[in-house]
Structure formats: structure tokens, C-alpha cells
Coordinates of C-alpha atoms in Angstrom, one line a residue:
M30 CA 102.5 -30.8 32.0
A31 CA 102.1 -33.9 29.8
K32 CA 100.6 -31.9 27.1
E33 CA 103.3 -29.3 27.2
A34 CA 105.9 -32.1 27.2
K35 CA 104.6 -32.9 23.7
L36 CA 105.2 -29.4 22.3
P37 CA 107.7 -29.5 19.3
I38 CA 110.5 -28.0 21.3
N39 CA 110.1 -30.7 24.0
K40 CA 109.1 -33.8 22.5
G41 CA 112.6 -34.6 21.3
L42 CA 114.0 -34.5 24.7
S43 CA 115.7 -37.7 25.8
K44 CA 115.4 -39.2 29.3
E45 CA 118.9 -38.0 30.1
D46 CA 117.9 -34.4 29.1
Q47 CA 114.8 -34.6 31.5
L48 CA 116.8 -36.0 34.2
A49 CA 119.5 -33.2 33.9
F50 CA 116.7 -30.7 34.2
Y51 CA 115.5 -32.4 37.3
R52 CA 119.0 -32.6 38.8
D53 CA 119.7 -28.8 38.1
M54 CA 116.5 -27.7 39.7
V55 CA 117.2 -29.7 42.8
R56 CA 120.8 -28.6 42.9
I57 CA 119.4 -24.9 43.1
R58 CA 116.8 -25.8 45.6
R59 CA 119.4 -27.5 48.0
F60 CA 122.0 -24.9 47.5
E61 CA 119.8 -22.0 48.4
E62 CA 118.3 -24.0 51.4
R63 CA 122.1 -24.4 52.6
S64 CA 122.9 -20.9 52.0
L65 CA 119.9 -19.9 54.3
R66 CA 121.6 -22.0 56.9
V67 CA 125.0 -20.2 56.4
Y68 CA 123.1 -16.7 56.5
Q69 CA 121.4 -17.7 59.8
Q70 CA 124.8 -18.6 61.3
G71 CA 126.1 -15.1 60.7
K72 CA 128.5 -15.9 58.1
I73 CA 127.1 -13.8 55.2
G74 CA 127.3 -10.2 55.1
G75 CA 124.7 -7.9 53.4
F76 CA 121.6 -9.4 51.8
L77 CA 120.7 -12.9 50.5
H78 CA 117.8 -13.0 47.9
L79 CA 116.6 -16.7 47.5
Y80 CA 115.5 -18.2 44.3
I81 CA 113.4 -20.9 46.1
G82 CA 110.2 -21.6 44.1
Q83 CA 111.6 -20.0 40.7
E84 CA 114.1 -22.8 39.6
S85 CA 112.2 -23.9 36.6
I86 CA 112.9 -20.6 35.0
A87 CA 116.6 -20.5 35.2
V88 CA 116.9 -24.3 34.2
G89 CA 114.4 -23.9 31.3
C90 CA 116.1 -20.9 29.9
A91 CA 119.7 -22.1 30.4
S92 CA 118.8 -25.5 28.5
L93 CA 118.0 -23.4 25.6
M94 CA 121.2 -21.4 25.2
G95 CA 123.5 -21.9 22.1
E96 CA 127.0 -20.6 21.6
H97 CA 126.0 -17.1 21.3
D98 CA 123.2 -16.7 23.5
H99 CA 123.7 -14.8 26.8
M100 CA 122.2 -14.1 30.2
I101 CA 122.1 -11.1 32.6
T102 CA 120.0 -10.5 35.7
A103 CA 119.2 -8.8 38.8
Y104 CA 120.1 -9.5 42.7
R105 CA 118.2 -13.0 42.8
N106 CA 120.8 -14.5 40.7
H107 CA 122.1 -17.7 42.3
G108 CA 119.8 -20.0 40.3
H109 CA 120.9 -18.7 36.9
G110 CA 124.6 -18.9 37.9
L111 CA 124.1 -22.6 38.6
A112 CA 121.8 -23.4 35.8
V113 CA 124.6 -22.1 33.4
G114 CA 127.2 -24.3 34.9
M115 CA 128.9 -22.4 37.7
G116 CA 130.0 -24.6 40.6
M117 CA 128.6 -24.7 44.1
N118 CA 132.1 -24.0 45.7
E119 CA 132.7 -20.7 43.7
C120 CA 129.1 -19.6 44.4
M121 CA 128.9 -20.4 48.2
A122 CA 132.4 -18.9 48.6
E123 CA 131.1 -15.6 47.1
L124 CA 128.2 -15.5 49.5
L125 CA 130.9 -15.6 52.5
G126 CA 133.1 -12.9 50.7
K127 CA 136.0 -15.3 50.2
A128 CA 138.9 -15.0 47.5
T129 CA 137.8 -18.3 46.1
G130 CA 134.3 -17.0 45.1
C131 CA 133.4 -16.2 41.6
S132 CA 133.8 -12.5 41.9
K133 CA 137.0 -13.1 44.4
G134 CA 134.7 -12.3 47.3
K135 CA 134.2 -8.6 46.3
G136 CA 130.7 -8.9 45.0
G137 CA 128.7 -11.1 47.5
S138 CA 125.2 -12.6 47.0
M139 CA 124.0 -10.1 44.6
H140 CA 126.9 -10.1 42.0
Y141 CA 127.7 -13.7 40.6
F142 CA 129.7 -13.5 37.2
A143 CA 130.9 -15.9 34.8
P144 CA 131.6 -14.4 31.3
D145 CA 133.1 -17.6 30.2
K146 CA 129.7 -19.2 30.5
N147 CA 128.0 -16.1 28.8
Y148 CA 126.7 -15.1 32.2
W149 CA 126.9 -11.6 32.8
G150 CA 126.0 -11.8 36.4
G151 CA 123.7 -10.3 39.0
H152 CA 123.3 -6.5 39.4
G153 CA 122.1 -4.8 42.4
I154 CA 120.3 -1.7 40.9
V155 CA 116.8 -2.5 40.3
G156 CA 116.4 -2.5 36.6
G157 CA 120.0 -1.5 36.0
Q158 CA 120.7 -4.8 34.2
V159 CA 118.3 -4.2 31.5
P160 CA 120.1 -1.3 29.5
L161 CA 123.3 -3.7 29.9
G162 CA 121.4 -6.7 28.4
T163 CA 120.2 -4.7 25.6
G164 CA 123.9 -3.5 25.2
I165 CA 125.0 -7.2 24.7
A166 CA 122.2 -7.6 22.4
Y167 CA 123.5 -4.6 20.4
A168 CA 126.9 -6.1 20.6
L169 CA 125.7 -9.4 19.1
K170 CA 123.8 -7.6 16.1
Y171 CA 127.0 -5.3 15.7
K172 CA 129.4 -8.4 15.3
G173 CA 126.8 -10.2 13.0
L174 CA 126.6 -13.2 15.5
T175 CA 123.3 -15.3 15.5
G176 CA 122.5 -15.1 19.3
S177 CA 120.6 -13.4 21.9
C178 CA 120.6 -12.0 25.5
M179 CA 118.1 -13.0 27.9
T180 CA 117.6 -10.1 30.5
F181 CA 115.8 -11.0 33.6
M182 CA 114.1 -8.8 35.9
G183 CA 111.4 -8.7 38.7
D184 CA 107.9 -7.4 38.4
G185 CA 109.0 -4.2 40.3
A186 CA 111.7 -3.5 37.9
I187 CA 109.1 -2.8 35.1
N188 CA 108.5 0.6 36.4
Q189 CA 112.0 2.0 36.0
G190 CA 112.5 4.5 33.4
A191 CA 115.7 2.9 32.2
V192 CA 113.8 -0.3 31.5
H193 CA 111.6 1.4 29.1
E194 CA 114.4 3.3 27.4
A195 CA 115.8 -0.2 26.9
Y196 CA 112.7 -1.7 25.4
N197 CA 112.4 1.3 23.1
L198 CA 116.0 1.1 21.7
A199 CA 115.7 -2.7 21.3
A200 CA 112.6 -2.4 19.2
L201 CA 113.9 0.7 17.5
W202 CA 117.1 -1.0 16.4
D203 CA 115.6 -4.6 16.1
L204 CA 117.9 -6.0 18.6
P205 CA 118.1 -9.8 19.5
A206 CA 117.0 -9.0 22.9
I207 CA 114.8 -11.2 25.1
F208 CA 113.3 -9.5 28.2
I209 CA 111.9 -11.9 31.0
I210 CA 110.1 -10.5 33.9
E211 CA 110.0 -13.1 36.7
N212 CA 106.9 -12.1 38.0
N213 CA 106.5 -13.6 41.5
G214 CA 103.7 -11.2 42.6
Y215 CA 105.6 -8.8 44.9
S216 CA 107.9 -5.9 44.4
M217 CA 109.9 -6.2 47.6
G218 CA 106.9 -6.2 50.1
T219 CA 104.3 -4.6 47.9
S220 CA 101.9 -6.8 45.8
Q221 CA 101.7 -6.1 42.1
E222 CA 98.2 -4.8 42.3
R223 CA 99.5 -2.0 44.6
S224 CA 102.7 -1.3 42.8
S225 CA 102.1 -1.4 39.0
S226 CA 99.3 0.0 36.8
H227 CA 98.8 -2.6 34.2
P228 CA 96.1 -3.3 31.7
E229 CA 94.0 -6.5 31.3
H230 CA 96.6 -8.4 29.7
G231 CA 99.2 -7.8 32.4
L232 CA 102.7 -6.3 32.6
A233 CA 103.8 -8.0 29.2
A234 CA 101.3 -6.0 27.4
R235 CA 103.5 -2.9 27.8
A236 CA 105.4 -4.2 25.0
E237 CA 102.6 -3.2 22.7
G238 CA 103.8 0.4 23.2
Y239 CA 106.9 -0.4 21.6
N240 CA 105.5 -2.8 18.7
M241 CA 107.4 -5.7 20.5
A242 CA 106.1 -9.3 20.8
W243 CA 105.2 -10.5 24.1
E244 CA 104.0 -13.5 25.7
H245 CA 102.7 -14.8 29.3
V246 CA 104.5 -18.0 30.4
N247 CA 103.4 -20.6 33.0
G248 CA 106.4 -20.7 35.3
E249 CA 105.3 -23.8 37.0
S250 CA 106.1 -25.8 34.0
I251 CA 109.7 -26.3 32.7
F252 CA 108.0 -27.4 29.5
A253 CA 106.1 -24.2 29.0
I254 CA 108.9 -22.1 29.9
R255 CA 111.1 -23.8 27.2
D256 CA 108.1 -23.3 24.8
G257 CA 107.7 -19.7 25.2
V258 CA 111.4 -18.9 25.6
G259 CA 112.2 -21.0 22.5
R260 CA 109.9 -18.8 20.5
A261 CA 111.6 -15.8 21.6
I262 CA 115.0 -17.2 20.8
E263 CA 114.2 -18.3 17.4
R264 CA 112.7 -14.6 16.8
A265 CA 116.0 -13.1 17.9
H266 CA 118.1 -15.7 15.9
K267 CA 116.1 -15.5 12.6
E268 CA 114.6 -11.8 12.6
S269 CA 116.8 -9.9 15.1
K270 CA 113.7 -9.0 16.9
P271 CA 113.2 -8.4 20.8
T272 CA 110.5 -10.1 23.1
L273 CA 109.1 -9.4 26.2
L274 CA 108.1 -12.4 28.4
E275 CA 106.3 -12.4 31.6
I276 CA 106.7 -15.6 33.5
H277 CA 104.6 -16.3 36.4
T278 CA 106.1 -17.6 39.4
Y279 CA 106.4 -17.3 43.2
R280 CA 108.9 -16.9 45.9
Y281 CA 108.5 -18.7 49.3
Q282 CA 110.8 -16.4 51.2
G283 CA 110.9 -12.8 51.7
H284 CA 112.3 -10.3 49.2
S285 CA 115.6 -11.1 51.0
V286 CA 116.2 -13.0 54.0
A287 CA 116.4 -9.8 56.0
D288 CA 112.7 -9.3 55.1
A289 CA 111.2 -8.9 58.5
N290 CA 107.7 -8.4 57.0
A291 CA 107.5 -11.4 54.7
K292 CA 104.9 -13.0 56.6
K293 CA 102.8 -9.9 57.0
Y294 CA 102.0 -8.8 53.3
R295 CA 100.6 -12.4 52.3
T296 CA 98.8 -15.0 54.0
K297 CA 100.0 -18.4 55.3
E298 CA 97.4 -19.9 53.2
E299 CA 98.6 -18.3 49.9
I300 CA 102.2 -19.6 50.5
D301 CA 100.9 -23.1 51.5
D302 CA 98.7 -23.1 48.3
Y303 CA 101.6 -22.4 46.2
R304 CA 104.0 -25.1 48.0
K305 CA 101.3 -27.8 47.7
N306 CA 99.9 -27.1 44.2
H307 CA 102.3 -25.0 42.1
D308 CA 105.8 -25.6 43.3
P309 CA 107.7 -26.2 39.9
L310 CA 110.1 -28.8 41.4
N311 CA 107.2 -30.8 42.7
V312 CA 105.1 -30.6 39.9
Y313 CA 108.0 -31.7 37.6
R314 CA 108.8 -34.6 40.0
L315 CA 105.2 -35.7 39.8
Y316 CA 105.3 -35.6 36.1
L317 CA 108.6 -37.7 36.0
L318 CA 107.0 -40.4 38.2
D319 CA 103.8 -40.4 36.4
Q320 CA 105.5 -41.0 33.1
K321 CA 108.0 -43.6 34.7
I322 CA 110.9 -41.4 33.5
M323 CA 112.3 -41.7 37.1
S324 CA 111.8 -43.8 40.1
E325 CA 111.6 -42.6 43.7
D326 CA 114.9 -44.1 44.3
E327 CA 116.7 -42.3 41.5
M328 CA 115.1 -39.0 42.8
K329 CA 116.4 -39.7 46.3
E330 CA 119.8 -40.4 45.0
I331 CA 119.9 -36.9 43.0
D332 CA 118.5 -35.1 46.0
N333 CA 121.3 -36.8 48.5
A334 CA 124.0 -35.9 45.9
A335 CA 122.7 -32.3 45.8
K336 CA 122.5 -31.9 49.5
K337 CA 126.2 -33.4 49.8
E338 CA 127.3 -31.0 47.1
A339 CA 125.9 -28.1 48.9
E340 CA 127.5 -29.2 52.3
D341 CA 130.8 -29.7 50.8
A342 CA 130.6 -26.2 49.3
A343 CA 129.8 -24.7 52.7
K344 CA 132.8 -26.4 54.2
F345 CA 135.0 -25.2 51.3
A346 CA 133.7 -21.6 51.8
D347 CA 134.3 -21.9 55.4
E348 CA 138.0 -23.0 54.9
S349 CA 138.7 -20.4 52.2
D350 CA 140.5 -17.1 52.8
F351 CA 139.2 -13.6 52.8
P352 CA 140.6 -11.5 50.0
S353 CA 143.7 -9.5 50.9
V354 CA 143.6 -5.7 51.5
E355 CA 146.0 -5.2 48.7
S356 CA 143.5 -6.7 46.2
I357 CA 141.0 -4.0 46.8
T358 CA 142.2 -1.7 44.1
E359 CA 142.2 -4.9 41.7
D360 CA 139.2 -5.7 39.3
V361 CA 137.9 -2.1 39.4
Y362 CA 139.2 -0.9 36.0
W363 CA 140.1 -3.6 33.4
E364 CA 142.9 -1.3 32.0
A365 CA 144.3 -0.8 35.2
D366 CA 144.9 -4.6 35.4
N367 CA 146.0 -4.8 31.9
P368 CA 148.1 -1.8 31.3
D369 CA 149.8 -3.5 28.2
Q370 CA 146.4 -3.4 26.5
R371 CA 145.4 0.1 27.5
A372 CA 143.7 2.0 24.8
S373 CA 142.1 5.1 26.5
Q374 CA 143.8 8.3 27.5
G375 CA 143.8 10.2 30.8
R376 CA 144.5 9.3 34.5
L377 CA 143.4 6.2 36.3
F378 CA 142.4 6.8 39.7
F379 CA 143.7 3.3 41.0
N380 CA 147.0 1.8 40.5
D381 CA 148.6 5.3 39.8

């Protein structure tokens, strides 16, 4: 990691920058651990897809976002939301379906949303966010803005037809799209080897079929992530060209918390090896200590603050109200909630 820290995109980072990365990764880890306890208490309906083990990706990517850079992702979306600046209160309340949640309690775990932070949320349909992210990239080019859209997907989504339609259009129309495969090795409970035909150079090499730039990135290192994603952003900004990145990572929990077979399709030794030797938070922690950028006491302080913030968020969510029955028809169609700005013709089903 010390070598990657000296790469041009990283060598100018201040101590405060590096502390912020660590703080953001710890906040995501503690939020996810606290949300697991909330789920086990029976307070979260539906699914809960935890991001534990992949924190470096969301934080590394968010650290590079400029005014017109955007993010959109799938159902494992808590880490990205916190990384772009969403608060723990609104995120935890959304998990519990409370009106104070970021999607007013109507989206739940898979549907965080913060367009004011250029975060276009989580989407529950596998691969469904990829055409949407391509559309955001198209809008940026159409408006003449220097920006990009980072569209995240799991390794299972790579086999969806809509994903390849999006790749094709992004390459054909020279869109500032950055497609990021967060490859944790398992499509739900099926290993990559059993789910995806791939050439010697992995899933990212599929970009060759679209004459699109591609690259493998080490997800253990936040500095390597910033380096690879930084090149993709520069390509998007300066050339309006798409990139496909495959970031290699791992998740310690099952596909979702309800994944009853999480300990059957991989060995305990495999999970332990990643925890001990490849955990991105621990790898970064050891680097900061070795470089004397942070002390153990400073790390404990950050960790305790993140735990308290997560605990307070759980209390806030508990004490918040559920959305009213009357609000069910709100936020379905934008024009229904803003009739004075309605531009389309025809009958709206809701609010008639």
C-alpha cells in the first residue's frame, strides 16, 4: 500500500484527507454492524444487504467526485450513501421504514436516494441501474457538463442483457460512463466460476467487445482504487469515453442477511483468510500506523465516535414515526406532486 500511496493521484493527500478516508470507512463498518443487530431484533422488513468488507470502494470513489460526477448502484447501497455524505439517522430510519428515512420509509434497505448529493440511489433489479447510469452520463454530455456517472454493479449483473445494451450505447455514443463491477466472487450464492463464462483476463475484458477501456483494480487498497478510478474519471472528463473497471473485493456476510446458505458455499478458512489478510479497513489501519499518520488512540477515538453515531441513529429510527397511509400515493409520479409544473398529457392514475 505504501507504494500505491506514492502514485500521483495520492501523493498530494494531506494527513486530514487520509484521516477522513479512515473515518468514512469506519463509519460504514459500524453502521452496517449496528444495522445487522437491528435486523436481528426483527425491526427491519424485507432484505438487508451488508457492505462489510467492501468499504474502500465506496469511500475511494466518493473521494474523487467533483461537481458533476454522479453515483448510482444496486441493492448493496448503504456504503455509497454514507460515503457521499448521507447521515446515519436518515439511513437507519429508512431501514426501519420510518418517515424520517431518506426515501420517507418507502424504499427500505435497497433504495437509498440523495440526488442533492449526486447519488441516484440503490436499485433492486439486478443490473437495472446500469441503463439508468448510462442515461445520467448521456444527460451530462447532452448538457455539455464536464462530469461522469459511476455505475456500480455486482459480478452477477454482468450477465444481464440490459447491461450489455448499456455498454454498447456508452461506447457507441462516447458517453462519460464509468461502469464498476464490485466483484466479491459470488453472485448471490453461486461462485463466479460457476456463474460467468469469462476469458483469461476476467469480467472486465468483456469491454473489449465494445472497444471500451477496462482495468482490474485491487479493492483491498483505497489508494489503488483512487488510482484506477481516477484514470477513468479523467478519461470521462477529457475524452467523454466510457470505462469498465473490475474491482476485486470480498463480502463477509451472505448475499443478504437472510442468506441461510452463506456458510455452505464457501469455507470458513476462505472467510477467515480475507478477514486476517485482505480486509480493506485493517490493511489501511496498518498502513496509517506504520507511516505514523495516526496513533492507536486516535483510531480508538474515531471508532468510538462511529459506534456512538450508529447507536444514536438506531435510537432515532426507533423513535421515528412510520409514514402515514395518506402518503402512499405521494412520490409515485413527480408530476402528481407538482401539478403546476406538469408538462405531459393524459390521465395520472394517482391523485385523480
